[in-house]
PDB file of C-alpha atoms in Angstrom:
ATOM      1  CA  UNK X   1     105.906  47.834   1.078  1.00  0.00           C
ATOM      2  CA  UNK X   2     101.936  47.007   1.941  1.00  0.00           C
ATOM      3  CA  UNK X   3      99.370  49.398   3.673  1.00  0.00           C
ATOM      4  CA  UNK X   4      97.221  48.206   5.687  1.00  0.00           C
ATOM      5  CA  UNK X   5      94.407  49.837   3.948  1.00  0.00           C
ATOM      6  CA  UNK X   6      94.475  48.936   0.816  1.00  0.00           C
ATOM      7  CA  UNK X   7      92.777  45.287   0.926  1.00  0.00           C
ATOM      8  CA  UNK X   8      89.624  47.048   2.303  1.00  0.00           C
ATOM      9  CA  UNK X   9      89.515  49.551  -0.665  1.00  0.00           C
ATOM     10  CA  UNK X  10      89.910  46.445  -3.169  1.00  0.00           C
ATOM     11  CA  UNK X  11      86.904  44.695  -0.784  1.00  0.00           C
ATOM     12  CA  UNK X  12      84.915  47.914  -1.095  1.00  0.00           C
ATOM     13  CA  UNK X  13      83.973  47.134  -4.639  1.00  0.00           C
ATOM     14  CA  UNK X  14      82.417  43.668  -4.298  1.00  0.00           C
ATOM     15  CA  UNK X  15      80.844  44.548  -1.155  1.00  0.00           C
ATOM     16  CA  UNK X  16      78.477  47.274  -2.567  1.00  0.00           C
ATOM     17  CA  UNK X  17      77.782  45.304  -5.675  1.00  0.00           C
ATOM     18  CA  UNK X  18      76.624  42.551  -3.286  1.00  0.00           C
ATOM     19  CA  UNK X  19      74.474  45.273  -1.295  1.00  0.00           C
ATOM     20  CA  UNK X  20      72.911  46.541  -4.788  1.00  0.00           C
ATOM     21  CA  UNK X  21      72.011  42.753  -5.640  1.00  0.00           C
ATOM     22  CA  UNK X  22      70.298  42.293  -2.280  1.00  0.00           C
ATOM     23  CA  UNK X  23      68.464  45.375  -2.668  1.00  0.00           C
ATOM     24  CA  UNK X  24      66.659  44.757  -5.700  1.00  0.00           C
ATOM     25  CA  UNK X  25      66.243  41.230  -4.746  1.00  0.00           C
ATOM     26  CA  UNK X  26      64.507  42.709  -1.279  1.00  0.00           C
ATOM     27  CA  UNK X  27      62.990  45.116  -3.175  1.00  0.00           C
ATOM     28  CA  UNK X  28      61.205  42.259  -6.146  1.00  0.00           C
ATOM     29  CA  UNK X  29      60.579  39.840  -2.916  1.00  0.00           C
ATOM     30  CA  UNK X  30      58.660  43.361  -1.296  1.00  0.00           C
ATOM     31  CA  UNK X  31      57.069  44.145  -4.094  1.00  0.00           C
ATOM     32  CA  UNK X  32      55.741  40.287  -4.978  1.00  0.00           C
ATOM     33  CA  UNK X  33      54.402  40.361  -1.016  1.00  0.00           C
ATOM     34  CA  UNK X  34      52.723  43.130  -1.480  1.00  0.00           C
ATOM     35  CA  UNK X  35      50.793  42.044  -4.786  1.00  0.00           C
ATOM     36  CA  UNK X  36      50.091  38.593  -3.189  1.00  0.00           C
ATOM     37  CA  UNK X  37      48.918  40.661   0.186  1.00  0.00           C
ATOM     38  CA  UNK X  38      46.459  42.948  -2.513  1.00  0.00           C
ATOM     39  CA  UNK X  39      45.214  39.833  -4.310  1.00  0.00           C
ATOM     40  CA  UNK X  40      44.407  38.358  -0.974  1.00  0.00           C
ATOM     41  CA  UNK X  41      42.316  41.915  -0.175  1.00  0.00           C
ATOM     42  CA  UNK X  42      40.666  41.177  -3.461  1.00  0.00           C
ATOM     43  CA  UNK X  43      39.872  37.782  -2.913  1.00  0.00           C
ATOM     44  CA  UNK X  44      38.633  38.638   0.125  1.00  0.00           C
ATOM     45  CA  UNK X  45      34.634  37.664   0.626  1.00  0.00           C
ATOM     46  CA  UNK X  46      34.842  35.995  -2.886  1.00  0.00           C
ATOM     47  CA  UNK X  47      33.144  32.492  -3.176  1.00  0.00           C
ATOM     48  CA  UNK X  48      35.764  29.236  -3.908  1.00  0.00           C
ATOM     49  CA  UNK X  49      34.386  29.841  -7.149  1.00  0.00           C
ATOM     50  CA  UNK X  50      35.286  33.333  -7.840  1.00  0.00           C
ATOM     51  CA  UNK X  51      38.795  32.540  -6.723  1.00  0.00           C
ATOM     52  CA  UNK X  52      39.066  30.068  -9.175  1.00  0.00           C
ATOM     53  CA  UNK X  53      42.213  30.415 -11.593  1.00  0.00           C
ATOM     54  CA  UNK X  54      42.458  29.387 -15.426  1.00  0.00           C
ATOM     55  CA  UNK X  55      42.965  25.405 -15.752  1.00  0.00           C
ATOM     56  CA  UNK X  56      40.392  24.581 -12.494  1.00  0.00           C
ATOM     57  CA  UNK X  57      36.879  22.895 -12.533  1.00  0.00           C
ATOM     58  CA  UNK X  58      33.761  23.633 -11.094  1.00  0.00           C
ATOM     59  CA  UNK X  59      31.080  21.163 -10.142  1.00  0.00           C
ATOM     60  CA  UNK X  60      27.482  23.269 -10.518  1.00  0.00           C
ATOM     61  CA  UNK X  61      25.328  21.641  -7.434  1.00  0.00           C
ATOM     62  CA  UNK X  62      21.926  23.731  -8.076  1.00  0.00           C
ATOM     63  CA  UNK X  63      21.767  26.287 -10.730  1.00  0.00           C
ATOM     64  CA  UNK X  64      19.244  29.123 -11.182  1.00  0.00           C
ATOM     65  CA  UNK X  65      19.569  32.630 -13.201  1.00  0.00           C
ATOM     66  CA  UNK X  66      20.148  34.701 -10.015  1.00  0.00           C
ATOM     67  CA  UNK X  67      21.897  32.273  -7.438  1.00  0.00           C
ATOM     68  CA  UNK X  68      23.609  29.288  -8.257  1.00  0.00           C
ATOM     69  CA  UNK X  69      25.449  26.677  -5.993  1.00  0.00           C
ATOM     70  CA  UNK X  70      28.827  25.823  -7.365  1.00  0.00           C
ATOM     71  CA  UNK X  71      31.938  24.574  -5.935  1.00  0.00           C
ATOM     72  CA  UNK X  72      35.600  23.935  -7.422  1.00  0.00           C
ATOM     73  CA  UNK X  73      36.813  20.299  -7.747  1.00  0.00           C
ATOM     74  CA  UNK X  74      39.303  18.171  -8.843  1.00  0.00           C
ATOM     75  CA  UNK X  75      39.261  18.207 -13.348  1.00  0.00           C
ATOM     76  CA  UNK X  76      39.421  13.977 -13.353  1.00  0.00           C
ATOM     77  CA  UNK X  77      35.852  14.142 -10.901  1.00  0.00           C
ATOM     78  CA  UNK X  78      32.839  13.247 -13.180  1.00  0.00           C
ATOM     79  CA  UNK X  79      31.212  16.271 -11.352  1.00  0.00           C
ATOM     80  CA  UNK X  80      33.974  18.731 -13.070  1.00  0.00           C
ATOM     81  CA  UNK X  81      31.362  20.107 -15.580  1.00  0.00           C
ATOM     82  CA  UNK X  82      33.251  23.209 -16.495  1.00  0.00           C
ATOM     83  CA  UNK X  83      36.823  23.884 -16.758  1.00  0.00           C
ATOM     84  CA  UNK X  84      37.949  27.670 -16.307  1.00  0.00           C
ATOM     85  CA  UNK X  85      39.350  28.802 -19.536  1.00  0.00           C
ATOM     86  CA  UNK X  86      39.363  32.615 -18.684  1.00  0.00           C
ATOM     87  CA  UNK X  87      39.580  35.286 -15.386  1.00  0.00           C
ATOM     88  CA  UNK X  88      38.224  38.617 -15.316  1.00  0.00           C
ATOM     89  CA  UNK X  89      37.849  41.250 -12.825  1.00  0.00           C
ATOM     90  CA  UNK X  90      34.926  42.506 -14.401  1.00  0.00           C
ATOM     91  CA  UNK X  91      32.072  41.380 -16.881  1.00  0.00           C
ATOM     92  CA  UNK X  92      33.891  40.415 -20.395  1.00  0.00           C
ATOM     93  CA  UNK X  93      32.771  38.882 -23.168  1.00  0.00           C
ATOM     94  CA  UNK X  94      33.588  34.951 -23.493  1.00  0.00           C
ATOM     95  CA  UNK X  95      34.305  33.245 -26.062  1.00  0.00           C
ATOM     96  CA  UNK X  96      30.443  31.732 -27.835  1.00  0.00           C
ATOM     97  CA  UNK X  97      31.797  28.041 -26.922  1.00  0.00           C
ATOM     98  CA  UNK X  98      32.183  28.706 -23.235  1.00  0.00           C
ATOM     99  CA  UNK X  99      29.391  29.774 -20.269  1.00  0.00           C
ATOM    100  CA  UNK X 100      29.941  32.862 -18.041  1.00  0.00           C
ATOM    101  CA  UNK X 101      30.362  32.988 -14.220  1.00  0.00           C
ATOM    102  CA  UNK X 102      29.467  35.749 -12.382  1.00  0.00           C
ATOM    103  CA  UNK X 103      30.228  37.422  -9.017  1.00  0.00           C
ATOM    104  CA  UNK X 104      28.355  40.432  -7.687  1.00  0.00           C
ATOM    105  CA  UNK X 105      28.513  42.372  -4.674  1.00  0.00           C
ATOM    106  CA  UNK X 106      26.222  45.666  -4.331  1.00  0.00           C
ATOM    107  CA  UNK X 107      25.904  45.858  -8.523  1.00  0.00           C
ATOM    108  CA  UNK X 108      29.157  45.785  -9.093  1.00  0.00           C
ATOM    109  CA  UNK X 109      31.187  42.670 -10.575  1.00  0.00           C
ATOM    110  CA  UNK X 110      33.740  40.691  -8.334  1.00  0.00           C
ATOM    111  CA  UNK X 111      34.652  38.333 -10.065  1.00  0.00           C
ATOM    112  CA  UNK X 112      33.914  36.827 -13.991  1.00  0.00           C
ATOM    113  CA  UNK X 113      34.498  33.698 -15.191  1.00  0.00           C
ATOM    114  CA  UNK X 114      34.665  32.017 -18.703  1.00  0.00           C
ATOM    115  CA  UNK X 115      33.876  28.046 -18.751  1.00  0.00           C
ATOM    116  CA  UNK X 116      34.527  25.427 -21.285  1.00  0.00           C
ATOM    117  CA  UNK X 117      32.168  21.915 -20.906  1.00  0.00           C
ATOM    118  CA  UNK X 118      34.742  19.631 -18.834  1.00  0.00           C
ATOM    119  CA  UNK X 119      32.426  16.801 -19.954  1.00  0.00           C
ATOM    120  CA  UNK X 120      33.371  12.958 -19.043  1.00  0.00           C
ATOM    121  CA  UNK X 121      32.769  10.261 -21.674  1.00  0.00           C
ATOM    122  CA  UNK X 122      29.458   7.818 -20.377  1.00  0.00           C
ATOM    123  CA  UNK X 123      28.356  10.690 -17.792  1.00  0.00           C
ATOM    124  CA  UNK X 124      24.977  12.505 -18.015  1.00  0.00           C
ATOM    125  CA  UNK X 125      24.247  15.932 -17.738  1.00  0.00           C
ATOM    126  CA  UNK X 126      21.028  18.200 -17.262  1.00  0.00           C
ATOM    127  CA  UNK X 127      21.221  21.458 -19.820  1.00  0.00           C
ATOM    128  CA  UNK X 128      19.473  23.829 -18.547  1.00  0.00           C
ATOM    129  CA  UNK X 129      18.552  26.784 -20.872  1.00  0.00           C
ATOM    130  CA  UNK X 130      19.192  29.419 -18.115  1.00  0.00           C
ATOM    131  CA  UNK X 131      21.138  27.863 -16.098  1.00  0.00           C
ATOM    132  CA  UNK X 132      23.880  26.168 -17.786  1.00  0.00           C
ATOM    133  CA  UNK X 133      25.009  22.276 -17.490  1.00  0.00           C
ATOM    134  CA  UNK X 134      24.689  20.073 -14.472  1.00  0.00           C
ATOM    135  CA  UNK X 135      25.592  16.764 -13.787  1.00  0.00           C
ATOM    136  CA  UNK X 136      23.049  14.282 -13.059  1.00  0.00           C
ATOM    137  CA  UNK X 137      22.948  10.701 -12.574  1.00  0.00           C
ATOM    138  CA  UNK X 138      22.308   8.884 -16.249  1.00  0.00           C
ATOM    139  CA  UNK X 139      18.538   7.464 -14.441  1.00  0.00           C
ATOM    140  CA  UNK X 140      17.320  10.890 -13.205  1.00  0.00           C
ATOM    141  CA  UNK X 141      14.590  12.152 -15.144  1.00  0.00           C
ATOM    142  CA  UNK X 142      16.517  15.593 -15.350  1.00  0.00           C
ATOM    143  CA  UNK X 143      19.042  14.118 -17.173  1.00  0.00           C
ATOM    144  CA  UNK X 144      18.953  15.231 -20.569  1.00  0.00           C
ATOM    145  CA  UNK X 145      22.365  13.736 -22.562  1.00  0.00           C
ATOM    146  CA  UNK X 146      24.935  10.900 -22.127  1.00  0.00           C
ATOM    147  CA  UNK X 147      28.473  12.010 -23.314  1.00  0.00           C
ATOM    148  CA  UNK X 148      29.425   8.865 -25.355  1.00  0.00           C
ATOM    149  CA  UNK X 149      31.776   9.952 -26.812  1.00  0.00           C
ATOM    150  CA  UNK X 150      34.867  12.818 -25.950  1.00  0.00           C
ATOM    151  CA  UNK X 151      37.543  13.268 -28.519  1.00  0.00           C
ATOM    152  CA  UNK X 152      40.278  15.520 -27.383  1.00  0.00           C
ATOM    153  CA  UNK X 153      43.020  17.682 -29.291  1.00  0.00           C
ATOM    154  CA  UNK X 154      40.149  18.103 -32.122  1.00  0.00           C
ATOM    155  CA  UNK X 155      37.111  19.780 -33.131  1.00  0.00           C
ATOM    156  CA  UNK X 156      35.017  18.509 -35.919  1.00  0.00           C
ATOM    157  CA  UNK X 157      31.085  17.586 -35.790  1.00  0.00           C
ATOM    158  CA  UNK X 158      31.977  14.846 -38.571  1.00  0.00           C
ATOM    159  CA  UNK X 159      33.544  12.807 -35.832  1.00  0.00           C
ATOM    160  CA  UNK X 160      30.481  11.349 -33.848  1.00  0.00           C
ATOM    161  CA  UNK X 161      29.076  10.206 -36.966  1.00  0.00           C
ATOM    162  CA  UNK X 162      25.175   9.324 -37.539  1.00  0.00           C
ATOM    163  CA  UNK X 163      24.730   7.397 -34.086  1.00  0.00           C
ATOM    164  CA  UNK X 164      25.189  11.311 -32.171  1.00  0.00           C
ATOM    165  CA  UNK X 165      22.202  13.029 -31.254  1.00  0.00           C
ATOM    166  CA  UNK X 166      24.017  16.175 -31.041  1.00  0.00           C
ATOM    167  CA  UNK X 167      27.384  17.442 -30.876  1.00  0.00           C
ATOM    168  CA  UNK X 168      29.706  20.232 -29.073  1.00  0.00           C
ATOM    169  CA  UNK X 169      32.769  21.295 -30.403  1.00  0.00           C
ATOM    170  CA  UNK X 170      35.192  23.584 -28.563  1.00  0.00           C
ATOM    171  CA  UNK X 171      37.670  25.620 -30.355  1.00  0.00           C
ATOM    172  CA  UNK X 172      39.647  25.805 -27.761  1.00  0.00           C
ATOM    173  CA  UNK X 173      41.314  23.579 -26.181  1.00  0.00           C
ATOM    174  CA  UNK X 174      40.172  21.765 -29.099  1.00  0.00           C
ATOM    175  CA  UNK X 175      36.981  19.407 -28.498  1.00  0.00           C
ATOM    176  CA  UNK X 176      34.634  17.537 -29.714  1.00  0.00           C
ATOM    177  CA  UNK X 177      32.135  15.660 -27.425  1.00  0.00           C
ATOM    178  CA  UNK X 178      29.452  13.260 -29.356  1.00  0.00           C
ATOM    179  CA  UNK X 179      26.214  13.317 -27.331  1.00  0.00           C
ATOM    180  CA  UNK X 180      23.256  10.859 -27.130  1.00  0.00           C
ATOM    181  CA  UNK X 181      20.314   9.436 -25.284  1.00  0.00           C
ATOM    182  CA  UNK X 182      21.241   8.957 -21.013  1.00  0.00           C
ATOM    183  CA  UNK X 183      19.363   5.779 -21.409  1.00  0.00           C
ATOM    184  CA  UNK X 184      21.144   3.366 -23.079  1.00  0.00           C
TER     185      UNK X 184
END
């Protein structure tokens, strides 16, 4: 003997299981909307800089204490002086290898970056003692080093040997970039 309802009560089951597993799917793909549709808030009136995340490079174009001129770009361009190594939301303390970038709206911090040297082996750069690194063509008289050498996945001044002017290592990501004269 069979009655008619009992296939829907054995259906019943698997039916609200597979309304619970939407849910909390809906409910992680509501919440993940709404922390993209805050971080866009956030973001909002932020320079390309500011919005930078960890692993991108910034190209400085002019560079003074209270308003510099910077602008991300792809890490292989000789221009990528800095790579982001850290985000904040506020001022922190970076590491003493890296350079800070800040954001500031009304007083208050927007945005703070850490930056490790992103420097290119045979480009020149401008140091600036207040402003940071720049890069400059090797026959401008601002120019102020040649990177000839850049030894990655190590950091050890005993690498550039007697022919280095001066040398930068980075802890992390480990480097060690052998610096000379821009004239060659």
């Amino acid at each position: 003997m069979s009655f008619v309802g009992t296939k829907l009560f054995s259906r019943l089951p698997m039916a609200l299981m597979a309304v619970a597993a939407l849910s909390v799917v809906g409910c992680s793909a509501v919440e993940e909307a709404v922390d993209k549709g805050t971080q866009a808030v956030q973001d909002a009136g932020k320079s390309d800089t500011a919005r930078a995340k960890v692993g991108d490079c910034i190209n400085v174009i002019s560079a003074s204490v209270v308003n510099s001129e910077t602008e991300p770009v792809d890490c292989s361009s000789e221009k990528a002086v800095y790579k982001v190594a850290q985000v904040f939301d506020e001022k922190a303390d970076c590491h003493e290898d890296y350079t800070s970038y800040e954001e500031t709206l009304n007083g208050g911090t927007r945005a703070f970056l850490c930056l490790a040297p992103n420097f290119k082996q045979g480009s020149c750069y401008n140091d600036g003692m207040m402003t940071g690194y720049k890069y400059v063509d090797c026959a401008a008289s601002e120019a102020d080093f040649r990177v000839t050498q850049r030894i990655d996945g190590q950091s050890d001044e005993q690498l550039c040997g007697e022919d280095a002017d001066k040398v930068i290592t980075l802890t992390d990501p480990k480097t060690t970039f052998c610096l000379g004269d821009p004239k060659p």
